[in-house]
mmCIF file of C-alpha atoms and ligand atoms in Angstrom:
data_model
loop_
_atom_site.group_PDB
_atom_site.id
_atom_site.type_symbol
_atom_site.label_atom_id
_atom_site.label_comp_id
_atom_site.label_asym_id
_atom_site.label_seq_id
_atom_site.Cartn_x
_atom_site.Cartn_y
_atom_site.Cartn_z
ATOM 1 C CA MET A 1 -35.520 -6.926 -18.800
ATOM 2 C CA ILE A 2 -33.556 -6.660 -22.635
ATOM 3 C CA ASP A 3 -34.348 -10.061 -24.358
ATOM 4 C CA LYS A 4 -32.000 -9.496 -27.608
ATOM 5 C CA ALA A 5 -28.581 -7.985 -26.613
ATOM 6 C CA LEU A 6 -28.985 -3.802 -27.755
ATOM 7 C CA PRO A 7 -26.727 -2.632 -30.738
ATOM 8 C CA PRO A 8 -24.234 -0.321 -31.278
ATOM 9 C CA GLY A 9 -26.267 2.725 -31.852
ATOM 10 C CA SER A 10 -28.772 2.430 -28.425
ATOM 11 C CA LYS A 11 -29.096 4.739 -25.820
ATOM 12 C CA ILE A 12 -28.331 4.342 -22.426
ATOM 13 C CA GLY A 13 -29.636 6.083 -20.143
ATOM 14 C CA ILE A 14 -27.463 6.849 -16.185
ATOM 15 C CA PHE A 15 -28.863 8.918 -13.235
ATOM 16 C CA GLY A 16 -25.721 10.651 -11.636
ATOM 17 C CA GLY A 17 -23.842 12.438 -13.302
ATOM 18 C CA GLY A 18 -20.583 12.278 -11.392
ATOM 19 C CA GLN A 19 -16.723 10.286 -11.786
ATOM 20 C CA LEU A 20 -18.514 7.111 -12.382
ATOM 21 C CA GLY A 21 -21.147 7.698 -14.826
ATOM 22 C CA ARG A 22 -18.454 9.731 -16.419
ATOM 23 C CA MET A 23 -16.519 7.127 -17.026
ATOM 24 C CA MET A 24 -19.682 4.412 -17.787
ATOM 25 C CA ALA A 25 -20.090 6.667 -20.131
ATOM 26 C CA ILE A 26 -16.562 6.776 -22.060
ATOM 27 C CA ALA A 27 -16.810 3.040 -22.049
ATOM 28 C CA ALA A 28 -20.828 2.927 -24.010
ATOM 29 C CA ALA A 29 -19.509 5.491 -26.517
ATOM 30 C CA ARG A 30 -16.689 2.982 -27.115
ATOM 31 C CA LEU A 31 -19.585 0.121 -27.877
ATOM 32 C CA GLY A 32 -21.159 2.502 -29.731
ATOM 33 C CA PHE A 33 -24.521 3.651 -27.474
ATOM 34 C CA HIS A 34 -25.432 6.914 -26.693
ATOM 35 C CA VAL A 35 -25.599 8.062 -23.342
ATOM 36 C CA ASN A 36 -28.115 10.413 -21.407
ATOM 37 C CA VAL A 37 -26.605 11.351 -18.183
ATOM 38 C CA PHE A 38 -29.380 12.603 -16.101
ATOM 39 C CA SER A 39 -28.481 15.255 -13.025
ATOM 40 C CA PRO A 40 -29.611 18.102 -11.504
ATOM 41 C CA GLN A 41 -26.784 19.399 -11.050
ATOM 42 C CA HIS A 42 -25.635 22.337 -14.390
ATOM 43 C CA VAL A 43 -21.642 21.282 -14.185
ATOM 44 C CA SER A 44 -21.570 17.810 -13.952
ATOM 45 C CA PRO A 45 -18.472 15.696 -14.732
ATOM 46 C CA ALA A 46 -20.434 12.626 -16.548
ATOM 47 C CA PHE A 47 -22.448 15.477 -18.913
ATOM 48 C CA GLU A 48 -18.877 16.576 -20.650
ATOM 49 C CA VAL A 49 -18.639 12.912 -22.527
ATOM 50 C CA ALA A 50 -21.975 11.820 -23.145
ATOM 51 C CA HIS A 51 -24.862 12.511 -26.005
ATOM 52 C CA GLU A 52 -27.145 14.517 -23.843
ATOM 53 C CA ARG A 53 -28.343 15.661 -20.900
ATOM 54 C CA THR A 54 -31.014 16.134 -19.041
ATOM 55 C CA ILE A 55 -31.258 18.642 -15.815
ATOM 56 C CA ALA A 56 -33.456 18.496 -13.660
ATOM 57 C CA PRO A 57 -33.927 16.764 -9.294
ATOM 58 C CA TYR A 58 -34.937 13.997 -9.196
ATOM 59 C CA GLY A 59 -38.434 14.328 -8.111
ATOM 60 C CA ASP A 60 -39.497 16.139 -11.026
ATOM 61 C CA LEU A 61 -40.983 12.825 -12.884
ATOM 62 C CA ALA A 62 -41.969 14.528 -16.260
ATOM 63 C CA ALA A 63 -38.232 15.019 -16.791
ATOM 64 C CA VAL A 64 -38.093 11.338 -15.409
ATOM 65 C CA GLN A 65 -40.964 10.220 -18.216
ATOM 66 C CA ALA A 66 -38.833 11.968 -20.848
ATOM 67 C CA PHE A 67 -35.495 11.202 -20.210
ATOM 68 C CA ALA A 68 -36.144 7.007 -19.793
ATOM 69 C CA GLN A 69 -38.676 7.817 -22.987
ATOM 70 C CA SER A 70 -35.010 8.700 -24.531
ATOM 71 C CA VAL A 71 -33.104 5.205 -24.314
ATOM 72 C CA ASP A 72 -33.596 2.219 -24.543
ATOM 73 C CA VAL A 73 -32.433 1.134 -20.462
ATOM 74 C CA VAL A 74 -31.964 2.984 -17.420
ATOM 75 C CA THR A 75 -29.204 2.457 -15.190
ATOM 76 C CA VAL A 76 -27.619 4.087 -12.284
ATOM 77 C CA GLU A 77 -23.686 4.957 -11.326
ATOM 78 C CA PHE A 78 -24.886 5.552 -7.357
ATOM 79 C CA GLU A 79 -26.643 3.990 -5.501
ATOM 80 C CA ASN A 80 -29.344 6.881 -3.333
ATOM 81 C CA ILE A 81 -31.277 8.064 -6.527
ATOM 82 C CA PRO A 82 -34.614 7.827 -4.908
ATOM 83 C CA LEU A 83 -36.629 5.101 -5.000
ATOM 84 C CA ASP A 84 -39.289 6.923 -6.939
ATOM 85 C CA THR A 85 -37.206 7.998 -9.208
ATOM 86 C CA TYR A 86 -36.278 5.395 -10.116
ATOM 87 C CA GLU A 87 -39.535 3.203 -9.957
ATOM 88 C CA HIS A 88 -40.890 5.928 -12.254
ATOM 89 C CA ALA A 89 -38.137 5.466 -14.607
ATOM 90 C CA ALA A 90 -39.233 1.761 -15.011
ATOM 91 C CA LYS A 91 -42.353 2.185 -16.350
ATOM 92 C CA PHE A 92 -41.344 3.992 -19.394
ATOM 93 C CA THR A 93 -38.360 1.514 -20.440
ATOM 94 C CA ALA A 94 -35.930 -1.665 -19.013
ATOM 95 C CA ILE A 95 -33.821 -1.020 -15.382
ATOM 96 C CA ALA A 96 -30.844 -2.573 -14.365
ATOM 97 C CA PRO A 97 -30.625 -3.288 -11.841
ATOM 98 C CA GLU A 98 -33.489 -3.866 -10.455
ATOM 99 C CA PRO A 99 -34.634 -1.490 -8.284
ATOM 100 C CA THR A 100 -34.602 -3.871 -4.770
ATOM 101 C CA ALA A 101 -30.368 -3.476 -4.450
ATOM 102 C CA LEU A 102 -31.026 0.278 -4.737
ATOM 103 C CA ALA A 103 -33.238 0.110 -2.129
ATOM 104 C CA ILE A 104 -30.964 -2.437 0.284
ATOM 105 C CA ALA A 105 -27.732 -0.329 -0.052
ATOM 106 C CA GLN A 106 -30.031 2.916 0.946
ATOM 107 C CA ASP A 107 -30.444 2.009 4.029
ATOM 108 C CA ARG A 108 -27.681 -0.091 6.174
ATOM 109 C CA LEU A 109 -30.644 -1.888 8.205
ATOM 110 C CA ALA A 110 -31.756 -3.001 5.753
ATOM 111 C CA GLU A 111 -28.486 -4.313 4.639
ATOM 112 C CA LYS A 112 -27.734 -5.811 7.566
ATOM 113 C CA ASN A 113 -30.786 -7.414 7.992
ATOM 114 C CA PHE A 114 -31.045 -8.872 4.244
ATOM 115 C CA LEU A 115 -27.482 -10.445 4.423
ATOM 116 C CA THR A 116 -27.849 -11.481 7.759
ATOM 117 C CA SER A 117 -30.582 -14.049 6.087
ATOM 118 C CA HIS A 118 -28.795 -15.086 4.069
ATOM 119 C CA ASN A 119 -25.939 -16.497 6.884
ATOM 120 C CA ILE A 120 -23.602 -13.698 5.681
ATOM 121 C CA PRO A 121 -22.098 -12.444 8.754
ATOM 122 C CA VAL A 122 -21.432 -8.295 8.728
ATOM 123 C CA ALA A 123 -20.131 -6.649 12.477
ATOM 124 C CA PRO A 124 -22.153 -7.192 15.559
ATOM 125 C CA PHE A 125 -24.659 -3.630 15.553
ATOM 126 C CA VAL A 126 -27.729 -2.754 17.615
ATOM 127 C CA GLU A 127 -31.068 -0.575 15.724
ATOM 128 C CA ILE A 128 -30.850 2.689 17.248
ATOM 129 C CA ASN A 129 -34.426 4.994 17.426
ATOM 130 C CA ARG A 130 -33.932 6.910 20.502
ATOM 131 C CA GLU A 131 -31.346 8.294 22.883
ATOM 132 C CA ALA A 132 -32.141 5.535 24.515
ATOM 133 C CA ASP A 133 -31.075 2.441 22.874
ATOM 134 C CA ILE A 134 -28.100 4.371 23.076
ATOM 135 C CA VAL A 135 -27.390 3.670 26.456
ATOM 136 C CA SER A 136 -28.490 -0.459 25.671
ATOM 137 C CA ALA A 137 -26.567 -0.650 22.719
ATOM 138 C CA VAL A 138 -23.450 0.294 24.283
ATOM 139 C CA TYR A 139 -23.698 -1.855 27.257
ATOM 140 C CA LYS A 140 -24.536 -4.882 24.851
ATOM 141 C CA LEU A 141 -21.327 -3.790 22.464
ATOM 142 C CA GLY A 142 -19.164 -2.029 24.623
ATOM 143 C CA PRO A 143 -18.419 1.291 24.090
ATOM 144 C CA GLU A 144 -15.856 1.114 21.243
ATOM 145 C CA GLY A 145 -18.567 1.615 18.273
ATOM 146 C CA ILE A 146 -19.167 3.656 15.394
ATOM 147 C CA LEU A 147 -22.874 5.712 15.657
ATOM 148 C CA LYS A 148 -23.926 5.303 11.452
ATOM 149 C CA THR A 149 -26.732 6.862 9.730
ATOM 150 C CA ARG A 150 -29.130 4.294 8.594
ATOM 151 C CA ARG A 151 -29.554 6.315 5.289
ATOM 152 C CA MET A 152 -27.305 8.464 2.998
ATOM 153 C CA GLY A 153 -23.585 6.658 4.145
ATOM 154 C CA TYR A 154 -20.942 6.675 2.293
ATOM 155 C CA ASP A 155 -17.014 7.432 2.268
ATOM 156 C CA GLY A 156 -17.454 7.575 6.193
ATOM 157 C CA LYS A 157 -20.471 10.119 6.172
ATOM 158 C CA GLY A 158 -23.152 10.161 8.703
ATOM 159 C CA GLN A 159 -20.733 8.391 11.016
ATOM 160 C CA ILE A 160 -19.151 8.841 14.644
ATOM 161 C CA ARG A 161 -16.720 6.995 15.404
ATOM 162 C CA LEU A 162 -16.435 6.247 19.839
ATOM 163 C CA GLY A 163 -12.908 5.261 20.752
ATOM 164 C CA GLY A 164 -11.732 4.570 24.004
ATOM 165 C CA ARG A 165 -14.148 5.165 27.304
ATOM 166 C CA VAL A 166 -17.323 6.758 25.827
ATOM 167 C CA ASP A 167 -20.314 6.352 28.099
ATOM 168 C CA PRO A 168 -23.657 6.476 26.990
ATOM 169 C CA ASP A 169 -23.676 10.321 27.503
ATOM 170 C CA ALA A 170 -20.722 11.119 25.133
ATOM 171 C CA ALA A 171 -22.491 8.677 22.679
ATOM 172 C CA ILE A 172 -26.655 10.277 23.248
ATOM 173 C CA GLN A 173 -24.547 13.621 22.549
ATOM 174 C CA ALA A 174 -23.139 12.459 19.478
ATOM 175 C CA TYR A 175 -26.324 11.667 18.306
ATOM 176 C CA ARG A 176 -28.365 13.515 15.797
ATOM 177 C CA GLY A 177 -31.553 11.900 16.307
ATOM 178 C CA GLU A 178 -31.674 10.201 12.849
ATOM 179 C CA PRO A 179 -33.039 6.180 12.150
ATOM 180 C CA ALA A 180 -29.331 5.072 12.831
ATOM 181 C CA ILE A 181 -27.298 1.357 13.798
ATOM 182 C CA PHE A 182 -24.765 1.299 16.392
ATOM 183 C CA GLU A 183 -21.947 -0.926 15.113
ATOM 184 C CA GLN A 184 -19.040 -2.154 17.050
ATOM 185 C CA ILE A 185 -15.325 -1.792 16.179
ATOM 186 C CA VAL A 186 -13.692 -4.538 13.570
ATOM 187 C CA PRO A 187 -10.564 -5.420 14.320
ATOM 188 C CA PHE A 188 -9.615 -6.187 11.003
ATOM 189 C CA LYS A 189 -6.267 -6.875 9.544
ATOM 190 C CA LEU A 190 -7.460 -5.523 5.890
ATOM 191 C CA GLU A 191 -10.179 -4.546 4.177
ATOM 192 C CA ILE A 192 -10.514 -6.379 0.265
ATOM 193 C CA SER A 193 -13.418 -5.387 -1.785
ATOM 194 C CA CYS A 194 -15.058 -7.845 -4.601
ATOM 195 C CA LEU A 195 -16.105 -6.626 -8.151
ATOM 196 C CA ALA A 196 -18.942 -8.717 -9.786
ATOM 197 C CA ALA A 197 -20.408 -8.859 -13.082
ATOM 198 C CA ARG A 198 -23.681 -10.598 -13.110
ATOM 199 C CA ASN A 199 -25.818 -10.625 -16.628
ATOM 200 C CA TYR A 200 -29.634 -11.436 -16.881
ATOM 201 C CA ASP A 201 -28.249 -15.278 -18.534
ATOM 202 C CA GLY A 202 -27.314 -15.221 -14.362
ATOM 203 C CA ALA A 203 -23.678 -15.467 -15.533
ATOM 204 C CA ILE A 204 -21.247 -13.533 -13.854
ATOM 205 C CA VAL A 205 -17.420 -12.536 -13.944
ATOM 206 C CA PHE A 206 -15.369 -11.994 -10.947
ATOM 207 C CA TYR A 207 -12.281 -9.001 -11.045
ATOM 208 C CA ASP A 208 -9.617 -10.120 -8.442
ATOM 209 C CA CYS A 209 -10.452 -8.502 -4.981
ATOM 210 C CA PRO A 210 -8.244 -5.504 -4.340
ATOM 211 C CA LYS A 211 -6.752 -4.499 -1.238
ATOM 212 C CA ASN A 212 -8.195 -1.577 -0.318
ATOM 213 C CA GLU A 213 -5.978 1.031 2.039
ATOM 214 C CA HIS A 214 -8.650 4.279 3.831
ATOM 215 C CA ARG A 215 -7.481 7.659 5.193
ATOM 216 C CA ASN A 216 -9.963 9.881 7.361
ATOM 217 C CA GLN A 217 -12.223 6.938 5.875
ATOM 218 C CA ILE A 218 -11.550 7.819 1.956
ATOM 219 C CA LEU A 219 -10.532 5.295 0.328
ATOM 220 C CA ALA A 220 -6.381 6.110 -0.821
ATOM 221 C CA GLU A 221 -5.417 3.185 -2.256
ATOM 222 C CA SER A 222 -6.571 0.166 -3.732
ATOM 223 C CA HIS A 223 -3.937 -2.775 -4.656
ATOM 224 C CA VAL A 224 -3.554 -6.540 -6.906
ATOM 225 C CA PRO A 225 -3.050 -8.254 -5.582
ATOM 226 C CA ALA A 226 -4.215 -8.338 -2.497
ATOM 227 C CA ASN A 227 -1.787 -10.987 -1.395
ATOM 228 C CA VAL A 228 -4.746 -12.579 0.202
ATOM 229 C CA PRO A 229 -4.451 -16.486 0.452
ATOM 230 C CA ALA A 230 -6.317 -17.646 -2.689
ATOM 231 C CA ASP A 231 -9.378 -19.409 -0.058
ATOM 232 C CA LEU A 232 -10.347 -15.451 1.462
ATOM 233 C CA GLU A 233 -10.573 -14.759 -2.233
ATOM 234 C CA LYS A 234 -12.580 -17.111 -3.595
ATOM 235 C CA LEU A 235 -14.507 -16.796 -0.086
ATOM 236 C CA ALA A 236 -15.442 -13.136 -0.560
ATOM 237 C CA GLN A 237 -16.639 -14.529 -4.342
ATOM 238 C CA ALA A 238 -18.551 -17.084 -3.309
ATOM 239 C CA TYR A 239 -20.794 -14.171 -0.797
ATOM 240 C CA THR A 240 -20.811 -11.401 -3.251
ATOM 241 C CA ALA A 241 -22.161 -13.924 -5.828
ATOM 242 C CA LYS A 242 -24.666 -15.616 -3.126
ATOM 243 C CA ILE A 243 -26.227 -11.415 -2.711
ATOM 244 C CA ALA A 244 -25.943 -11.464 -6.382
ATOM 245 C CA GLU A 245 -28.437 -13.816 -6.783
ATOM 246 C CA LYS A 246 -30.409 -13.707 -4.715
ATOM 247 C CA LEU A 247 -30.875 -9.307 -5.795
ATOM 248 C CA GLN A 248 -31.757 -11.288 -9.145
ATOM 249 C CA TYR A 249 -28.832 -8.638 -9.808
ATOM 250 C CA VAL A 250 -27.219 -7.544 -13.353
ATOM 251 C CA GLY A 251 -24.667 -4.766 -14.175
ATOM 252 C CA VAL A 252 -21.896 -4.752 -11.954
ATOM 253 C CA ILE A 253 -22.008 -5.255 -8.095
ATOM 254 C CA THR A 254 -19.391 -4.454 -5.247
ATOM 255 C CA VAL A 255 -18.862 -6.326 -1.552
ATOM 256 C CA GLU A 256 -17.184 -4.273 0.793
ATOM 257 C CA PHE A 257 -15.505 -6.581 2.796
ATOM 258 C CA PHE A 258 -13.514 -6.682 6.561
ATOM 259 C CA ALA A 259 -10.858 -9.521 6.760
ATOM 260 C CA LEU A 260 -10.062 -10.051 9.866
ATOM 261 C CA GLY A 261 -7.646 -12.846 8.770
ATOM 262 C CA GLN A 262 -6.843 -16.781 9.650
ATOM 263 C CA GLY A 263 -7.842 -18.758 12.655
ATOM 264 C CA THR A 264 -10.855 -16.570 13.135
ATOM 265 C CA GLU A 265 -14.572 -17.640 13.680
ATOM 266 C CA THR A 266 -15.711 -15.459 10.133
ATOM 267 C CA PRO A 267 -12.540 -14.953 8.388
ATOM 268 C CA LEU A 268 -14.558 -11.845 6.258
ATOM 269 C CA ILE A 269 -17.131 -9.384 7.578
ATOM 270 C CA VAL A 270 -19.594 -7.510 4.728
ATOM 271 C CA ASN A 271 -18.936 -3.533 5.661
ATOM 272 C CA GLU A 272 -21.468 -2.495 2.653
ATOM 273 C CA ILE A 273 -22.777 -3.080 -1.219
ATOM 274 C CA ALA A 274 -22.428 -0.863 -3.504
ATOM 275 C CA PRO A 275 -25.068 -1.913 -6.512
ATOM 276 C CA ARG A 276 -22.933 -0.613 -8.362
ATOM 277 C CA VAL A 277 -19.360 0.116 -10.309
ATOM 278 C CA HIS A 278 -16.518 1.099 -7.408
ATOM 279 C CA ASN A 279 -13.707 3.115 -6.710
ATOM 280 C CA SER A 280 -11.375 0.386 -5.906
ATOM 281 C CA GLY A 281 -12.446 -1.284 -9.295
ATOM 282 C CA HIS A 282 -11.362 2.019 -11.115
ATOM 283 C CA TRP A 283 -7.152 -0.235 -11.934
ATOM 284 C CA THR A 284 -9.724 -2.232 -14.368
ATOM 285 C CA ILE A 285 -9.430 0.674 -16.715
ATOM 286 C CA ASP A 286 -5.716 0.104 -17.144
ATOM 287 C CA ALA A 287 -5.032 -3.802 -15.917
ATOM 288 C CA CYS A 288 -7.912 -5.157 -18.117
ATOM 289 C CA ALA A 289 -8.613 -5.780 -21.616
ATOM 290 C CA PHE A 290 -13.055 -5.335 -20.064
ATOM 291 C CA ASP A 291 -12.583 -2.847 -17.337
ATOM 292 C CA GLN A 292 -15.808 -2.715 -14.751
ATOM 293 C CA PHE A 293 -17.322 0.526 -17.050
ATOM 294 C CA GLU A 294 -17.984 -2.062 -19.713
ATOM 295 C CA ASN A 295 -18.532 -4.764 -18.355
ATOM 296 C CA HIS A 296 -21.716 -2.368 -16.553
ATOM 297 C CA ILE A 297 -22.141 -1.460 -20.094
ATOM 298 C CA ARG A 298 -22.210 -5.295 -21.040
ATOM 299 C CA ALA A 299 -24.006 -6.665 -18.720
ATOM 300 C CA ILE A 300 -27.171 -4.469 -18.592
ATOM 301 C CA THR A 301 -27.292 -4.223 -22.764
ATOM 302 C CA GLY A 302 -27.687 -7.962 -22.470
ATOM 303 C CA TRP A 303 -24.443 -8.173 -24.185
ATOM 304 C CA SER A 304 -21.543 -11.650 -23.132
ATOM 305 C CA LEU A 305 -19.028 -10.709 -20.058
ATOM 306 C CA GLY A 306 -15.869 -10.159 -21.287
ATOM 307 C CA SER A 307 -12.927 -11.747 -18.886
ATOM 308 C CA GLY A 308 -12.263 -10.512 -15.209
ATOM 309 C CA GLN A 309 -8.897 -11.307 -16.403
ATOM 310 C CA ARG A 310 -5.884 -8.518 -16.266
ATOM 311 C CA HIS A 311 -3.068 -8.658 -17.005
ATOM 312 C CA SER A 312 -0.276 -6.870 -14.436
ATOM 313 C CA ASN A 313 -0.471 -5.910 -10.658
ATOM 314 C CA ALA A 314 -1.865 -2.656 -9.983
ATOM 315 C CA MET A 315 -2.023 0.423 -7.754
ATOM 316 C CA MET A 316 -4.746 2.920 -8.031
ATOM 317 C CA VAL A 317 -4.326 5.801 -5.886
ATOM 318 C CA ASN A 318 -6.580 8.561 -4.993
ATOM 319 C CA ILE A 319 -7.207 12.777 -5.617
ATOM 320 C CA VAL A 320 -8.241 13.629 -2.783
ATOM 321 C CA GLY A 321 -9.256 17.343 -2.947
ATOM 322 C CA GLU A 322 -5.803 20.001 -2.628
ATOM 323 C CA ASP A 323 -3.763 17.051 -4.052
ATOM 324 C CA MET A 324 -5.069 17.676 -8.259
ATOM 325 C CA ASP A 325 -3.235 20.748 -7.415
ATOM 326 C CA ARG A 326 -0.153 18.028 -8.561
ATOM 327 C CA TRP A 327 -1.423 17.373 -11.370
ATOM 328 C CA ARG A 328 2.192 18.479 -13.312
ATOM 329 C CA GLU A 329 3.857 15.954 -11.251
ATOM 330 C CA PHE A 330 1.066 13.294 -11.212
ATOM 331 C CA ALA A 331 1.458 14.290 -15.824
ATOM 332 C CA THR A 332 5.021 13.731 -15.760
ATOM 333 C CA SER A 333 5.966 11.016 -13.348
ATOM 334 C CA GLU A 334 6.804 7.626 -15.330
ATOM 335 C CA GLY A 335 4.825 4.605 -15.225
ATOM 336 C CA ALA A 336 1.818 7.059 -13.417
ATOM 337 C CA ILE A 337 -1.887 6.966 -15.947
ATOM 338 C CA LEU A 338 -3.349 9.868 -15.279
ATOM 339 C CA HIS A 339 -7.463 10.217 -14.956
ATOM 340 C CA VAL A 340 -8.922 13.088 -13.804
ATOM 341 C CA TYR A 341 -12.633 14.094 -13.040
ATOM 342 C CA GLY A 342 -13.054 17.019 -14.066
ATOM 343 C CA LYS A 343 -14.616 18.576 -11.151
ATOM 344 C CA ASP A 344 -15.865 22.361 -11.381
ATOM 345 C CA GLU A 345 -13.996 22.789 -7.665
ATOM 346 C CA THR A 346 -11.417 21.331 -5.856
ATOM 347 C CA ARG A 347 -12.580 20.625 -1.724
ATOM 348 C CA ALA A 348 -11.037 19.171 1.140
ATOM 349 C CA GLY A 349 -12.270 15.306 0.601
ATOM 350 C CA ARG A 350 -13.457 15.361 -2.770
ATOM 351 C CA LYS A 351 -12.151 12.672 -5.531
ATOM 352 C CA MET A 352 -11.095 14.959 -8.125
ATOM 353 C CA GLY A 353 -9.600 11.868 -10.036
ATOM 354 C CA HIS A 354 -6.750 8.955 -10.151
ATOM 355 C CA VAL A 355 -3.613 7.336 -10.889
ATOM 356 C CA THR A 356 -2.789 3.702 -12.064
ATOM 357 C CA TYR A 357 0.471 2.120 -12.045
ATOM 358 C CA LEU A 358 0.621 -0.810 -13.768
ATOM 359 C CA TYR A 359 3.342 -3.207 -12.415
ATOM 360 C CA GLU A 360 4.508 -7.764 -14.073
ATOM 361 C CA LYS A 361 1.682 -9.400 -13.144
ATOM 362 C CA SER A 362 3.035 -11.497 -10.608
HETATM 363 P P1 AMP B 1 -18.016 3.051 5.826
HETATM 364 O O1 AMP B 1 -19.176 4.271 5.055
HETATM 365 O O2 AMP B 1 -18.976 2.203 6.321
HETATM 366 O O3 AMP B 1 -17.572 1.989 3.782
HETATM 367 O O4 AMP B 1 -17.235 3.193 6.567
HETATM 368 C C1 AMP B 1 -15.605 3.583 6.420
HETATM 369 C C2 AMP B 1 -14.031 3.373 6.152
HETATM 370 O O5 AMP B 1 -14.457 3.293 8.033
HETATM 371 C C3 AMP B 1 -14.550 1.652 6.564
HETATM 372 O O6 AMP B 1 -13.442 1.328 4.861
HETATM 373 C C4 AMP B 1 -13.535 1.210 7.675
HETATM 374 O O7 AMP B 1 -12.189 1.627 7.108
HETATM 375 C C5 AMP B 1 -13.777 2.072 8.638
HETATM 376 N N1 AMP B 1 -15.514 1.403 9.161
HETATM 377 C C6 AMP B 1 -16.976 1.120 9.144
HETATM 378 N N2 AMP B 1 -17.186 0.534 9.464
HETATM 379 C C7 AMP B 1 -15.997 0.265 10.586
HETATM 380 C C8 AMP B 1 -15.616 -0.875 11.718
HETATM 381 N N3 AMP B 1 -17.608 -1.233 12.411
HETATM 382 N N4 AMP B 1 -14.978 -1.278 12.309
HETATM 383 C C9 AMP B 1 -13.588 -0.775 11.673
HETATM 384 N N5 AMP B 1 -13.407 0.164 10.644
HETATM 385 C C10 AMP B 1 -14.629 0.344 10.174
#
């Protein structure tokens, strides 16, 4: 908890050195903060724009202590930071968000239980702890489902889609023995996400919900406006506000939704909660006066939040894997605002950068 707004010159620690940490560090530097990035990888995109770097495994608690003691507040750029590490840092400095938010986002079962306990709809699912559970899951929910590992799943990682006429034997073959859930396929019309920033006073600011398109289960494009009915967007914001309040959340939080269309019993189903800034909010850098990264920094340092209003319509396109070879084309195409993450190596499925296109606001 930060009692008084931290002045420029204060220090922020970020666990994780990826592109989200990089864009967060850039926003922090613009407000005059110094950033120390903690990452186990020697080459980390966030290191290049940080004041200080801590290179150590997350399990190195002495390094975690020194890192925490060197800053005024610690935050995370991704949710899979080991909880012990994050809680250890909390012994030496302020942290935001609270570890509970991470604990929930790290475990798909805990996340579903949290959401259902607050009457927020999720896809029908069955907990899988052994092979026999798959047989009963397929009987209960039907053969078309997704087997998702409970932990370390993002961008479709740890997911096996069982389409069509899959029998329980085939599902068992796909099961790798880890605690998992079997989730029914949701016949969604489109996917949207809701990004909100909440500060220590409980003030909350929303961005317009982007419509998100995935390819190979990785985000490919986000569009604002999403052109969904206003009441659907209001509902997404109401669910997000409830989640943020229940978690006493401080920082930017993102909730991913499946939208099922008007007239359905549950027009919105939560796919997952990301207790952090999010890829589907990258358009805010170019289309808003106060982007998601700045508002995250403002929230965790005890500042008032900037407006979430956008001045333009926007489309954000991810540059994934070999698409990065087209950088000249992106750099020279009219209206393309290019963001490159400075990753050491291009790999298939790896997010290398993004491009934002702005249009007149409708
Ligand atoms: P996740 O890693 O859970 O965010 O899933 C990545 C993407 O896979 C989602 O954004 C959806 O496009 C798709 N997906 C995940 N779960 C389901 C589901 N139950 N029904 C349909 N599509 C899904």
